[in-house]
Coordinates of N, CA and C in Angstrom, one line a residue:
M1 N 15.6 57.1 17.8 CA 15.5 55.8 18.4 C 14.7 54.9 17.6
K2 N 13.7 55.3 17.0 CA 12.9 54.5 16.1 C 13.6 54.1 14.9
M3 N 14.5 55.0 14.4 CA 15.3 54.6 13.2 C 16.3 53.5 13.4
N4 N 16.8 53.4 14.7 CA 17.7 52.5 15.1 C 17.2 51.0 15.2
K5 N 16.0 51.1 15.7 CA 15.2 49.9 15.9 C 14.8 49.3 14.4
T6 N 14.5 50.1 13.5 CA 14.2 49.8 12.1 C 15.4 49.2 11.5
I7 N 16.6 49.8 11.7 CA 17.8 49.3 11.2 C 18.1 48.0 11.7
L8 N 18.1 47.9 13.0 CA 18.4 46.6 13.7 C 17.5 45.4 13.3
A9 N 16.2 45.8 13.1 CA 15.2 44.8 12.6 C 15.6 44.2 11.2
T10 N 16.0 45.3 10.3 CA 16.3 44.9 8.9 C 17.5 44.1 9.0
V11 N 18.6 44.5 9.8 CA 19.8 43.6 9.8 C 19.5 42.2 10.3
L12 N 18.7 42.1 11.3 CA 18.4 40.7 11.8 C 17.6 40.0 10.8
I13 N 16.7 40.5 10.2 CA 15.9 39.8 9.2 C 16.8 39.4 8.0
T14 N 17.8 40.2 7.6 CA 18.6 39.9 6.5 C 19.7 38.7 7.0
A15 N 20.1 38.7 8.2 CA 21.1 37.7 8.7 C 20.3 36.4 8.8
I16 N 19.0 36.5 9.3 CA 18.2 35.1 9.3 C 18.0 34.5 7.9
I17 N 17.6 35.5 6.9 CA 17.6 34.9 5.5 C 18.8 34.4 5.0
A18 N 19.9 35.1 5.3 CA 21.2 34.6 4.7 C 21.6 33.2 5.4
V19 N 21.3 33.1 6.7 CA 21.7 31.8 7.3 C 20.8 30.7 6.8
S20 N 19.5 31.0 6.6 CA 18.6 29.9 6.1 C 19.0 29.6 4.7
I21 N 19.4 30.5 3.8 CA 19.7 30.1 2.4 C 21.0 29.3 2.4
I22 N 22.1 29.6 3.3 CA 23.2 28.9 3.4 C 22.8 27.4 3.8
A23 N 22.0 27.3 4.9 CA 21.7 26.1 5.5 C 21.0 25.3 4.4
V24 N 20.1 25.8 3.6 CA 19.3 25.0 2.5 C 20.4 24.5 1.4
Y25 N 21.2 25.4 1.1 CA 22.3 24.9 0.1 C 23.3 23.9 0.6
T26 N 23.4 23.9 1.9 CA 24.3 22.9 2.5 C 23.6 21.6 2.7
I27 N 22.4 21.7 3.1 CA 21.7 20.4 3.6 C 21.0 19.7 2.5
S28 N 20.5 20.5 1.5 CA 19.7 20.0 0.4 C 20.4 18.8 -0.4
P29 N 21.7 18.9 -0.9 CA 22.3 17.9 -1.5 C 22.5 16.7 -0.6
L30 N 22.7 16.8 0.7 CA 22.9 15.6 1.5 C 21.5 14.9 1.7
V31 N 20.5 15.7 1.8 CA 19.1 15.0 1.8 C 18.8 14.2 0.7
I32 N 19.0 14.8 -0.6 CA 18.7 14.3 -1.8 C 19.7 12.9 -1.9
K33 N 20.9 13.0 -1.6 CA 21.8 11.9 -1.7 C 21.4 10.7 -0.8
A34 N 20.9 11.1 0.4 CA 20.5 10.0 1.3 C 19.1 9.3 0.7
Q35 N 18.3 10.0 0.1 CA 17.1 9.4 -0.5 C 17.5 8.5 -1.7
E36 N 18.4 8.7 -2.4 CA 18.8 7.9 -3.6 C 19.2 6.6 -3.2
P37 N 18.7 5.6 -3.8 CA 19.2 4.1 -3.4 C 20.5 4.0 -4.1
N38 N 21.3 3.0 -3.6 CA 22.6 2.8 -4.2 C 22.3 2.0 -5.5
Q39 N 22.9 2.5 -6.7 CA 22.7 2.0 -8.0 C 23.7 0.7 -8.1
Q40 N 23.3 -0.4 -8.7 CA 24.1 -1.4 -9.0 C 24.4 -1.3 -10.7
V41 N 25.5 -1.6 -11.1 CA 25.8 -1.4 -12.4 C 26.3 -2.8 -13.0
K42 N 25.7 -3.1 -14.1 CA 25.9 -4.4 -14.8 C 26.4 -4.1 -16.2
E43 N 27.6 -4.6 -16.6 CA 28.0 -4.3 -18.0 C 27.9 -5.6 -18.7
I44 N 27.2 -5.6 -19.9 CA 26.9 -6.8 -20.8 C 27.5 -6.6 -22.0
T45 N 28.3 -7.5 -22.4 CA 28.9 -7.6 -23.8 C 28.4 -8.7 -24.7
I46 N 27.9 -8.5 -25.7 CA 27.2 -9.4 -26.5 C 28.0 -9.6 -27.8
N47 N 28.5 -10.7 -28.2 CA 29.2 -11.0 -29.4 C 28.2 -11.7 -30.4
L48 N 28.0 -11.0 -31.5 CA 27.0 -11.7 -32.5 C 27.6 -12.8 -33.2
T49 N 27.5 -14.1 -32.7 CA 27.8 -15.3 -33.3 C 26.9 -15.6 -34.6
N50 N 25.7 -15.2 -34.5 CA 24.7 -15.3 -35.6 C 24.3 -13.8 -36.0
R51 N 23.4 -13.8 -36.9 CA 22.9 -12.5 -37.3 C 22.0 -11.9 -36.2
I52 N 21.3 -12.8 -35.5 CA 20.4 -12.3 -34.4 C 20.9 -13.1 -33.0
V53 N 21.1 -12.5 -32.0 CA 21.6 -13.1 -30.8 C 20.7 -12.6 -29.7
K54 N 20.2 -13.5 -28.8 CA 19.4 -13.3 -27.7 C 20.3 -13.5 -26.4
H55 N 20.2 -12.4 -25.5 CA 20.8 -12.6 -24.2 C 19.8 -12.4 -23.2
R56 N 19.8 -13.3 -22.1 CA 18.8 -13.2 -21.0 C 19.6 -13.2 -19.7
E57 N 19.0 -12.5 -18.8 CA 19.6 -12.4 -17.4 C 18.5 -12.0 -16.4
N58 N 18.5 -12.7 -15.4 CA 17.8 -12.4 -14.2 C 18.2 -11.3 -13.3
I59 N 17.5 -10.4 -12.8 CA 18.0 -9.4 -11.9 C 16.9 -9.1 -10.9
N60 N 17.3 -9.2 -9.5 CA 16.4 -9.0 -8.4 C 16.8 -7.6 -7.8
T61 N 15.7 -6.8 -7.6 CA 15.9 -5.5 -6.9 C 15.1 -5.5 -5.6
T62 N 15.6 -4.7 -4.7 CA 15.0 -4.8 -3.4 C 14.4 -3.4 -3.1
S63 N 14.5 -2.4 -4.0 CA 14.0 -1.2 -3.8 C 13.5 -0.6 -5.2
D64 N 12.4 0.3 -5.1 CA 11.9 1.0 -6.3 C 13.0 1.9 -6.8
G65 N 13.0 2.1 -8.1 CA 14.0 3.2 -8.5 C 14.1 3.3 -10.0
Q66 N 15.0 4.0 -10.5 CA 15.4 4.3 -11.9 C 16.3 3.2 -12.5
W67 N 15.9 2.7 -13.6 CA 16.9 1.9 -14.4 C 17.3 2.8 -15.5
I68 N 18.7 2.6 -15.7 CA 19.3 3.4 -16.8 C 20.0 2.4 -17.6
V69 N 19.6 2.4 -19.0 CA 20.2 1.4 -19.9 C 20.9 2.2 -21.0
T70 N 22.3 2.0 -21.2 CA 23.0 2.8 -22.1 C 23.9 1.9 -23.0
I71 N 24.1 2.2 -24.2 CA 25.0 1.6 -25.1 C 26.4 2.2 -25.0
K72 N 27.2 1.3 -24.5 CA 28.5 1.9 -24.1 C 29.5 1.8 -25.3
S73 N 29.4 0.7 -26.0 CA 30.4 0.6 -27.1 C 29.8 -0.3 -28.3
I74 N 30.2 -0.1 -29.5 CA 29.8 -0.9 -30.5 C 31.0 -1.3 -31.4
N75 N 31.3 -2.4 -31.8 CA 32.5 -2.8 -32.6 C 31.9 -3.7 -33.8
G76 N 31.8 -3.2 -34.9 CA 31.4 -3.8 -36.1 C 30.1 -3.2 -36.6
N77 N 29.2 -4.0 -37.1 CA 28.0 -3.5 -37.7 C 26.7 -4.1 -37.0
V78 N 26.3 -3.3 -36.1 CA 25.0 -3.7 -35.3 C 23.9 -2.9 -35.9
K79 N 22.9 -3.5 -36.4 CA 21.8 -2.9 -37.0 C 20.6 -2.6 -36.2
A80 N 20.3 -3.4 -35.1 CA 19.2 -3.2 -34.3 C 19.4 -3.8 -32.9
V81 N 18.9 -3.1 -31.9 CA 19.0 -3.5 -30.5 C 17.6 -3.5 -29.9
N82 N 17.1 -4.6 -29.3 CA 15.8 -4.6 -28.7 C 16.0 -5.0 -27.3
I83 N 15.7 -4.2 -26.2 CA 15.9 -4.3 -24.9 C 14.5 -4.4 -24.2
I84 N 14.3 -5.5 -23.6 CA 13.1 -5.8 -22.9 C 13.3 -6.1 -21.4
I85 N 12.6 -5.4 -20.5 CA 12.8 -5.5 -19.0 C 11.4 -6.1 -18.5
V86 N 11.2 -7.3 -18.2 CA 10.1 -7.8 -17.8 C 10.0 -8.2 -16.2
N87 N 9.0 -7.7 -15.6 CA 8.8 -8.0 -14.1 C 8.1 -9.3 -14.1
L88 N 8.8 -10.3 -13.4 CA 8.2 -11.7 -13.4 C 7.1 -11.7 -12.4
D89 N 7.0 -10.8 -11.5 CA 6.0 -10.7 -10.5 C 4.6 -10.2 -11.1
N90 N 4.7 -9.2 -11.9 CA 3.6 -8.4 -12.3 C 4.0 -8.0 -13.7
W91 N 4.0 -8.9 -14.8 CA 4.5 -8.5 -16.1 C 3.6 -7.6 -16.8
K92 N 2.3 -7.5 -16.7 CA 1.5 -6.7 -17.4 C 1.6 -5.2 -17.2
S93 N 1.9 -4.8 -16.0 CA 1.9 -3.4 -15.6 C 3.5 -2.9 -15.3
H94 N 4.3 -3.8 -15.0 CA 5.7 -3.2 -14.7 C 6.7 -3.8 -15.6
S95 N 6.5 -3.7 -16.9 CA 7.5 -4.1 -17.8 C 7.8 -3.1 -18.9
T96 N 8.8 -3.1 -19.5 CA 9.1 -2.1 -20.6 C 9.9 -2.6 -21.7
K97 N 10.0 -2.0 -22.9 CA 10.7 -2.4 -23.9 C 11.3 -1.3 -24.7
W98 N 12.3 -1.3 -25.4 CA 13.0 -0.3 -26.0 C 13.7 -0.7 -27.3
L99 N 13.4 -0.3 -28.5 CA 14.0 -0.7 -29.7 C 14.8 0.5 -30.3
R100 N 16.0 0.2 -30.8 CA 16.7 1.1 -31.5 C 17.4 0.5 -32.7
L101 N 16.9 1.2 -33.8 CA 17.4 0.8 -35.2 C 18.7 1.7 -35.4
D102 N 19.7 1.0 -36.0 CA 21.0 1.6 -36.2 C 21.5 2.4 -34.9
P103 N 21.7 1.5 -33.7 CA 22.1 2.2 -32.6 C 23.5 2.8 -32.6
S104 N 23.8 3.8 -31.7 CA 25.1 4.4 -31.7 C 25.5 4.5 -30.2
V105 N 26.8 4.7 -30.1 CA 27.2 4.8 -28.6 C 26.7 6.0 -28.0
G106 N 26.1 5.8 -26.7 CA 25.5 6.8 -26.0 C 24.0 6.8 -26.0
D107 N 23.4 5.9 -26.9 CA 21.9 5.8 -27.0 C 21.5 5.2 -25.5
S108 N 20.6 5.8 -24.8 CA 20.0 5.3 -23.6 C 18.6 5.5 -23.4
F109 N 18.0 4.9 -22.5 CA 16.7 5.1 -22.0 C 16.7 4.9 -20.5
T110 N 15.7 5.6 -19.9 CA 15.6 5.6 -18.3 C 14.1 5.2 -18.1
V111 N 13.9 4.4 -17.1 CA 12.6 4.0 -16.7 C 12.6 3.8 -15.2
N112 N 11.4 4.2 -14.5 CA 11.2 3.9 -13.1 C 10.5 2.6 -13.0
L113 N 11.0 1.7 -12.2 CA 10.2 0.5 -12.0 C 10.2 0.0 -10.5
P114 N 9.3 -0.6 -10.0 CA 9.3 -1.1 -8.6 C 10.2 -2.0 -8.3
A115 N 10.5 -2.4 -7.0 CA 11.2 -3.6 -6.6 C 10.6 -4.9 -7.1
G116 N 11.4 -5.9 -7.4 CA 10.9 -7.1 -7.7 C 11.8 -8.0 -8.6
H117 N 11.4 -9.1 -9.1 CA 12.2 -10.1 -9.9 C 12.0 -9.6 -11.3
Y118 N 13.1 -9.4 -12.0 CA 13.1 -9.1 -13.4 C 13.8 -9.9 -14.3
R119 N 13.5 -10.0 -15.5 CA 14.3 -10.7 -16.5 C 14.6 -9.6 -17.5
L120 N 16.0 -9.5 -17.8 CA 16.4 -8.5 -18.9 C 16.8 -9.4 -20.1
I121 N 16.1 -8.9 -21.2 CA 16.2 -9.7 -22.6 C 16.8 -8.7 -23.4
I122 N 17.8 -9.0 -24.1 CA 18.5 -8.1 -25.0 C 18.6 -9.0 -26.4
L123 N 18.0 -8.4 -27.5 CA 18.1 -9.0 -28.8 C 18.9 -8.0 -29.6
A124 N 20.0 -8.6 -30.2 CA 20.8 -7.7 -31.0 C 20.9 -8.4 -32.4
A125 N 20.8 -7.6 -33.6 CA 21.0 -8.0 -34.7 C 22.1 -7.3 -35.7
G126 N 22.7 -7.9 -36.5 CA 23.7 -7.2 -37.2 C 24.6 -8.2 -37.9
R127 N 25.7 -7.8 -38.3 CA 26.7 -8.6 -39.1 C 27.4 -9.6 -38.0
V128 N 27.7 -10.7 -38.4 CA 28.2 -11.7 -37.6 C 29.8 -11.1 -37.1
N129 N 30.2 -11.4 -36.0 CA 31.4 -11.1 -35.3 C 31.3 -9.7 -34.9
S130 N 30.3 -9.0 -34.9 CA 30.2 -7.7 -34.3 C 29.9 -7.8 -32.8
T131 N 30.2 -6.8 -32.0 CA 30.0 -6.8 -30.6 C 29.4 -5.6 -30.1
I132 N 28.6 -5.6 -29.0 CA 27.9 -4.5 -28.4 C 28.0 -4.7 -27.0
T133 N 28.4 -3.5 -26.3 CA 28.5 -3.5 -24.8 C 27.3 -2.6 -24.3
I134 N 26.6 -3.1 -23.4 CA 25.4 -2.4 -22.8 C 25.6 -2.3 -21.3
T135 N 25.5 -1.1 -20.8 CA 25.5 -0.8 -19.3 C 24.2 -0.7 -18.8
V136 N 23.8 -1.5 -17.7 CA 22.6 -1.5 -17.1 C 22.7 -1.1 -15.6
S137 N 22.1 0.1 -15.1 CA 22.2 0.7 -13.9 C 20.9 0.5 -13.2
Y138 N 20.7 -0.2 -12.2 CA 19.4 -0.4 -11.5 C 19.6 -0.3 -10.0
P139 N 18.4 -0.3 -9.2 CA 18.5 0.1 -7.8 C 18.8 -1.3 -7.1

């Protein structure tokens, strides 16, 4: 009789562990997805009409989150790209910059920034009539 109780207890514990593992694997992705804010994507194409071109754009975010900036395409000869994200509310502590010499498609950087009013500044240098397309994903 004691052996049957031990087997029954072992089977019950194994079943509880199996159900909890299945529940964790089922619910975890849903919880993580619910916590992630919706990312907005902006695609910026810059045509180098001069050897150095400056592009500015204001972006307002309502939630903290991850910014991802990626070079999507390059046509021609682009020698350097400098990307600056400035928080207009608190520029000393919540701003970032990224410089890439001889950029290539797929180069990217990621930064976590709080919600606020931002100015995105892109400086591109290279041969005239070259183009570069940059994708910015932000919360």
